PDB file of C-alpha atoms in Angstrom:
ATOM      1  CA  MET A1187      80.297  11.089 -37.040  1.00 59.00           C
ATOM      2  CA  ARG A1188      80.206  12.361 -40.456  1.00 64.00           C
ATOM      3  CA  SER A1189      79.662  15.925 -41.391  1.00 62.00           C
ATOM      4  CA  ILE A1190      77.321  16.684 -44.223  1.00 64.00           C
ATOM      5  CA  LYS A1191      78.609  19.273 -46.601  1.00 64.00           C
ATOM      6  CA  ASN A1192      76.011  20.986 -48.841  1.00 61.00           C
ATOM      7  CA  ASP A1193      77.334  23.728 -51.165  1.00 58.00           C
ATOM      8  CA  SER A1194      74.112  24.099 -53.106  1.00 59.00           C
ATOM      9  CA  ALA A1195      72.470  26.590 -50.764  1.00 59.00           C
ATOM     10  CA  PHE A1196      73.182  30.301 -50.552  1.00 60.00           C
ATOM     11  CA  THR A1197      74.070  31.886 -47.328  1.00 74.00           C
ATOM     12  CA  GLY A1198      72.296  35.059 -46.282  1.00 76.00           C
ATOM     13  CA  LEU A1199      75.365  37.136 -47.181  1.00 78.00           C
ATOM     14  CA  GLU A1200      75.613  35.713 -50.676  1.00 80.00           C
ATOM     15  CA  ALA A1201      71.910  36.333 -51.252  1.00 79.00           C
ATOM     16  CA  ALA A1202      72.279  39.946 -50.127  1.00 83.00           C
ATOM     17  CA  ILE A1203      75.204  40.483 -52.530  1.00 86.00           C
ATOM     18  CA  VAL A1204      73.259  39.028 -55.461  1.00 85.00           C
ATOM     19  CA  LEU A1205      70.197  41.151 -54.555  1.00 87.00           C
ATOM     20  CA  ILE A1206      72.300  44.316 -54.387  1.00 90.00           C
ATOM     21  CA  ALA A1207      73.868  43.475 -57.760  1.00 91.00           C
ATOM     22  CA  PHE A1208      70.398  43.038 -59.323  1.00 89.00           C
ATOM     23  CA  VAL A1209      69.246  46.362 -57.829  1.00 91.00           C
ATOM     24  CA  VAL A1210      72.338  48.188 -59.141  1.00 91.00           C
ATOM     25  CA  VAL A1211      71.941  46.701 -62.631  1.00 91.00           C
ATOM     26  CA  ALA A1212      68.219  47.572 -62.632  1.00 90.00           C
ATOM     27  CA  ALA A1213      68.962  51.143 -61.503  1.00 90.00           C
ATOM     28  CA  VAL A1214      71.551  51.661 -64.247  1.00 90.00           C
ATOM     29  CA  PHE A1215      69.221  50.149 -66.850  1.00 89.00           C
ATOM     30  CA  SER A1216      66.287  52.319 -65.731  1.00 89.00           C
ATOM     31  CA  TYR A1217      68.507  55.426 -65.770  1.00 88.00           C
ATOM     32  CA  VAL A1218      69.515  54.685 -69.373  1.00 88.00           C
ATOM     33  CA  VAL A1219      65.912  53.977 -70.426  1.00 88.00           C
ATOM     34  CA  LEU A1220      64.572  57.115 -68.709  1.00 86.00           C
ATOM     35  CA  GLY A1221      67.356  59.250 -70.201  1.00 85.00           C
ATOM     36  CA  ALA A1222      66.561  57.959 -73.683  1.00 86.00           C
ATOM     37  CA  GLY A1223      62.860  58.555 -73.057  1.00 85.00           C
ATOM     38  CA  PHE A1224      63.422  62.147 -71.943  1.00 84.00           C
ATOM     39  CA  PHE A1225      65.674  62.774 -74.958  1.00 83.00           C
ATOM     40  CA  THR A1226      63.061  61.295 -77.313  1.00 85.00           C
ATOM     41  CA  THR A1227      60.297  63.350 -75.695  1.00 83.00           C
ATOM     42  CA  GLN A1228      62.317  66.536 -76.059  1.00 83.00           C
ATOM     43  CA  LYS A1229      63.084  65.823 -79.728  1.00 82.00           C
ATOM     44  CA  SER A1230      59.421  64.990 -80.379  1.00 81.00           C
ATOM     45  CA  GLN A1231      58.386  68.274 -78.805  1.00 79.00           C
ATOM     46  CA  GLU A1232      60.848  70.178 -81.024  1.00 78.00           C
ATOM     47  CA  VAL A1233      59.528  68.390 -84.111  1.00 76.00           C
ATOM     48  CA  VAL A1234      55.921  69.223 -83.207  1.00 74.00           C
ATOM     49  CA  HIS A1235      56.723  72.906 -82.662  1.00 68.00           C
ATOM     50  CA  THR A1236      58.699  73.099 -85.902  1.00 67.00           C
ATOM     51  CA  GLY A1237      55.927  71.295 -87.783  1.00 67.00           C
ATOM     52  CA  VAL A1238      53.260  73.653 -86.482  1.00 62.00           C
ATOM     53  CA  GLN A1239      55.435  76.638 -87.351  1.00 58.00           C
ATOM     54  CA  GLN A1240      56.089  75.354 -90.876  1.00 57.00           C
ATOM     55  CA  ALA A1241      52.557  74.166 -91.592  1.00 56.00           C
ATOM     56  CA  SER A1242      50.642  77.152 -90.351  1.00 58.00           C
ATOM     57  CA  SER A1243      50.193  79.845 -92.923  1.00 56.00           C
ATOM     58  CA  THR A1244      51.344  83.128 -91.482  1.00 80.00           C
ATOM     59  CA  LEU A1245      50.003  85.255 -94.348  1.00 91.00           C
ATOM     60  CA  GLU A1246      46.557  86.020 -95.687  1.00 93.00           C
ATOM     61  CA  ILE A1247      45.076  88.172 -98.442  1.00 95.00           C
ATOM     62  CA  VAL A1248      43.130  91.225 -97.327  1.00 95.00           C
ATOM     63  CA  GLY A1249      40.510  92.402 -99.801  1.00 94.00           C
ATOM     64  CA  ASN A1250      40.495  91.723-103.530  1.00 96.00           C
ATOM     65  CA  VAL A1251      43.242  90.864-105.974  1.00 97.00           C
ATOM     66  CA  TYR A1252      43.425  93.351-108.850  1.00 96.00           C
ATOM     67  CA  GLY A1253      44.987  93.166-112.275  1.00 96.00           C
ATOM     68  CA  SER A1254      46.070  96.312-114.107  1.00 95.00           C
ATOM     69  CA  ALA A1255      46.093  96.222-117.897  1.00 94.00           C
ATOM     70  CA  ASP A1256      48.578  97.800-120.234  1.00 89.00           C
ATOM     71  CA  THR A1257      47.665 101.053-121.977  1.00 86.00           C
ATOM     72  CA  ALA A1258      46.175  99.187-124.945  1.00 85.00           C
ATOM     73  CA  GLY A1259      44.003  97.108-122.594  1.00 85.00           C
ATOM     74  CA  THR A1260      44.964  93.810-124.216  1.00 90.00           C
ATOM     75  CA  VAL A1261      46.844  92.068-121.384  1.00 94.00           C
ATOM     76  CA  ILE A1262      47.133  92.375-117.611  1.00 95.00           C
ATOM     77  CA  ASN A1263      50.698  93.290-116.785  1.00 94.00           C
ATOM     78  CA  ALA A1264      50.490  93.934-113.008  1.00 95.00           C
ATOM     79  CA  ILE A1265      48.816  92.071-110.165  1.00 96.00           C
ATOM     80  CA  ASN A1266      48.066  93.994-106.974  1.00 96.00           C
ATOM     81  CA  PHE A1267      47.083  92.495-103.617  1.00 97.00           C
ATOM     82  CA  THR A1268      47.312  93.300 -99.917  1.00 96.00           C
ATOM     83  CA  ALA A1269      48.978  90.858 -97.531  1.00 96.00           C
ATOM     84  CA  ALA A1270      48.614  90.778 -93.753  1.00 94.00           C
ATOM     85  CA  LEU A1271      49.474  88.358 -90.974  1.00 92.00           C
ATOM     86  CA  ALA A1272      46.960  85.622 -90.264  1.00 88.00           C
ATOM     87  CA  PRO A1273      45.622  85.604 -86.697  1.00 86.00           C
ATOM     88  CA  GLY A1274      48.358  84.249 -84.467  1.00 80.00           C
ATOM     89  CA  GLY A1275      50.904  84.501 -87.281  1.00 82.00           C
ATOM     90  CA  THR A1276      54.499  85.413 -86.605  1.00 84.00           C
ATOM     91  CA  PRO A1277      56.123  88.437 -88.296  1.00 89.00           C
ATOM     92  CA  VAL A1278      57.374  87.822 -91.844  1.00 91.00           C
ATOM     93  CA  ASP A1279      60.532  89.417 -93.244  1.00 92.00           C
ATOM     94  CA  PHE A1280      59.629  90.378 -96.821  1.00 94.00           C
ATOM     95  CA  ASP A1281      63.316  90.781 -97.707  1.00 93.00           C
ATOM     96  CA  LYS A1282      63.432  86.962 -97.529  1.00 94.00           C
ATOM     97  CA  VAL A1283      60.095  86.289 -99.264  1.00 95.00           C
ATOM     98  CA  VAL A1284      60.083  84.640-102.701  1.00 95.00           C
ATOM     99  CA  LEU A1285      57.234  85.254-105.171  1.00 96.00           C
ATOM    100  CA  THR A1286      56.633  82.879-108.047  1.00 96.00           C
ATOM    101  CA  TYR A1287      54.231  83.282-110.950  1.00 97.00           C
ATOM    102  CA  SER A1288      52.970  80.334-112.951  1.00 95.00           C
ATOM    103  CA  ASN A1289      50.372  79.626-115.611  1.00 94.00           C
ATOM    104  CA  ALA A1290      49.894  76.856-118.166  1.00 91.00           C
ATOM    105  CA  THR A1291      52.995  77.833-120.151  1.00 92.00           C
ATOM    106  CA  GLN A1292      55.499  79.311-117.731  1.00 92.00           C
ATOM    107  CA  LEU A1293      56.917  79.249-114.214  1.00 94.00           C
ATOM    108  CA  GLN A1294      58.808  82.332-113.154  1.00 96.00           C
ATOM    109  CA  THR A1295      60.445  83.433-109.922  1.00 95.00           C
ATOM    110  CA  LEU A1296      59.923  87.165-109.585  1.00 95.00           C
ATOM    111  CA  THR A1297      62.765  89.163-108.069  1.00 94.00           C
ATOM    112  CA  GLN A1298      62.176  91.829-105.475  1.00 93.00           C
ATOM    113  CA  GLY A1299      62.397  95.364-106.789  1.00 89.00           C
ATOM    114  CA  ASN A1300      63.247  98.566-105.004  1.00 84.00           C
ATOM    115  CA  ARG A1301      60.513  99.795-102.637  1.00 79.00           C
ATOM    116  CA  SER A1302      60.897 103.375-103.786  1.00 69.00           C
ATOM    117  CA  ALA A1303      60.237 102.500-107.446  1.00 74.00           C
ATOM    118  CA  ALA A1304      57.316 100.809-109.191  1.00 76.00           C
ATOM    119  CA  ALA A1305      57.716  97.173-110.133  1.00 79.00           C
ATOM    120  CA  THR A1306      58.944  96.342-113.607  1.00 89.00           C
ATOM    121  CA  ALA A1307      58.549  93.187-115.698  1.00 91.00           C
ATOM    122  CA  GLY A1308      59.807  90.114-113.844  1.00 94.00           C
ATOM    123  CA  LYS A1309      59.799  91.858-110.454  1.00 95.00           C
ATOM    124  CA  TRP A1310      57.609  92.505-107.439  1.00 96.00           C
ATOM    125  CA  THR A1311      57.664  95.252-104.859  1.00 94.00           C
ATOM    126  CA  ILE A1312      55.934  96.579-101.768  1.00 93.00           C
ATOM    127  CA  VAL A1313      54.182  99.704-103.051  1.00 92.00           C
ATOM    128  CA  ASN A1314      52.551 100.809 -99.797  1.00 91.00           C
ATOM    129  CA  VAL A1315      52.487  99.912 -96.113  1.00 92.00           C
ATOM    130  CA  GLN A1316      49.212 100.440 -94.267  1.00 92.00           C
ATOM    131  CA  ASN A1317      49.208 100.888 -90.472  1.00 89.00           C
ATOM    132  CA  GLN A1318      52.996 101.064 -90.533  1.00 88.00           C
ATOM    133  CA  ILE A1319      54.581 100.173 -87.193  1.00 84.00           C
ATOM    134  CA  THR A1320      58.241 100.148 -88.234  1.00 84.00           C
ATOM    135  CA  SER A1321      59.995 101.338 -91.392  1.00 84.00           C
ATOM    136  CA  ASP A1322      61.569  97.965 -92.194  1.00 88.00           C
ATOM    137  CA  SER A1323      60.348  95.204 -94.529  1.00 90.00           C
ATOM    138  CA  VAL A1324      59.059  93.014 -91.708  1.00 92.00           C
ATOM    139  CA  LEU A1325      55.288  92.531 -91.834  1.00 92.00           C
ATOM    140  CA  GLU A1326      54.120  92.765 -88.240  1.00 91.00           C
ATOM    141  CA  ARG A1327      50.768  92.369 -86.504  1.00 90.00           C
ATOM    142  CA  GLY A1328      48.435  95.148 -87.629  1.00 91.00           C
ATOM    143  CA  GLU A1329      50.449  96.109 -90.717  1.00 94.00           C
ATOM    144  CA  GLN A1330      49.341  95.451 -94.280  1.00 95.00           C
ATOM    145  CA  PHE A1331      51.660  95.399 -97.285  1.00 95.00           C
ATOM    146  CA  ASP A1332      50.278  96.410-100.683  1.00 95.00           C
ATOM    147  CA  ILE A1333      52.221  94.330-103.199  1.00 95.00           C
ATOM    148  CA  MET A1334      52.558  94.720-106.951  1.00 95.00           C
ATOM    149  CA  ALA A1335      53.816  91.752-108.974  1.00 95.00           C
ATOM    150  CA  MET A1336      54.636  92.013-112.662  1.00 95.00           C
ATOM    151  CA  PRO A1337      55.312  88.778-114.548  1.00 95.00           C
ATOM    152  CA  SER A1338      57.535  89.058-117.615  1.00 93.00           C
ATOM    153  CA  ASN A1339      54.726  88.105-119.976  1.00 91.00           C
ATOM    154  CA  GLY A1340      51.306  89.724-119.748  1.00 91.00           C
ATOM    155  CA  ILE A1341      48.259  87.765-118.624  1.00 94.00           C
ATOM    156  CA  THR A1342      45.792  87.272-121.456  1.00 93.00           C
ATOM    157  CA  LYS A1343      42.016  86.959-121.181  1.00 92.00           C
ATOM    158  CA  ASN A1344      40.729  83.789-119.482  1.00 94.00           C
ATOM    159  CA  ASP A1345      44.289  82.927-118.416  1.00 95.00           C
ATOM    160  CA  TYR A1346      44.441  80.828-115.225  1.00 95.00           C
ATOM    161  CA  PHE A1347      47.480  81.690-113.087  1.00 96.00           C
ATOM    162  CA  THR A1348      48.940  81.285-109.611  1.00 96.00           C
ATOM    163  CA  ILE A1349      51.156  83.556-107.554  1.00 96.00           C
ATOM    164  CA  GLU A1350      52.835  81.948-104.550  1.00 96.00           C
ATOM    165  CA  VAL A1351      54.166  84.061-101.718  1.00 95.00           C
ATOM    166  CA  LYS A1352      56.781  81.931 -99.955  1.00 93.00           C
ATOM    167  CA  PRO A1353      58.068  83.243 -96.609  1.00 92.00           C
ATOM    168  CA  SER A1354      61.342  81.906 -95.230  1.00 87.00           C
ATOM    169  CA  ILE A1355      59.409  80.225 -92.385  1.00 82.00           C
ATOM    170  CA  GLY A1356      55.866  78.972 -92.700  1.00 79.00           C
ATOM    171  CA  ALA A1357      53.607  77.737 -95.447  1.00 83.00           C
ATOM    172  CA  ALA A1358      53.381  79.422 -98.831  1.00 88.00           C
ATOM    173  CA  LEU A1359      50.345  81.544 -99.608  1.00 91.00           C
ATOM    174  CA  GLY A1360      48.891  80.575-102.978  1.00 92.00           C
ATOM    175  CA  ILE A1361      46.850  83.100-104.920  1.00 95.00           C
ATOM    176  CA  THR A1362      45.081  81.390-107.829  1.00 95.00           C
ATOM    177  CA  ARG A1363      42.992  83.552-110.125  1.00 96.00           C
ATOM    178  CA  THR A1364      41.595  83.707-113.655  1.00 95.00           C
ATOM    179  CA  ALA A1365      41.809  86.748-115.902  1.00 94.00           C
ATOM    180  CA  PRO A1366      38.414  88.005-117.082  1.00 94.00           C
ATOM    181  CA  ALA A1367      37.097  87.384-120.600  1.00 93.00           C
ATOM    182  CA  SER A1368      37.105  91.132-121.250  1.00 93.00           C
ATOM    183  CA  ILE A1369      40.164  92.957-119.940  1.00 93.00           C
ATOM    184  CA  GLN A1370      39.557  96.474-118.590  1.00 93.00           C
ATOM    185  CA  ARG A1371      42.096  98.990-117.325  1.00 93.00           C
ATOM    186  CA  VAL A1372      41.591  97.673-113.727  1.00 94.00           C
ATOM    187  CA  ASN A1373      40.197  94.171-113.200  1.00 95.00           C
ATOM    188  CA  ILE A1374      39.090  92.347-110.057  1.00 93.00           C
ATOM    189  CA  LEU A1375      40.550  88.862-110.379  1.00 94.00           C
ATOM    190  CA  TYR A1376      38.489  85.914-109.141  1.00 90.00           C
TER     191      TYR A1376
END
């Protein structure tokens, strides 16, 4: 009698070993994929929160923007406005705020002056704090900062200009106005 030898079939034990190997490989692969997915989700969430924080304007203008003329009444040499936090805005440290002035012929970064003194040419300062909560330069909910900005060159009649208030975090607040055709001692700028 001859015995038939067939090596092409798996035994039950060999099949179980192969199945366990496939399950282990699949588990490791799924762990790696899930870990990468969780990492990507976390990074995406951080990006969304940072984007919302950067894109949302935290400042707004309260009331009118005024321009004060020089004693001769020929040019506007000071721009006054009141800034407050927009609804839902986070506090803004005005020691880190940058103000820029621009018109058709110049772009100037105004430096922050001393709070106890009036602004001078090329500077800006906080001249008054309404509803003051703390004595620092951080604009908080409910507070309003009256700001005076003085570009180096006066603003002439019909001059179109922009002042940008750039906080360290958040979108810049652009104030674009036109000087009136007839300059008075105090002018509402539209």
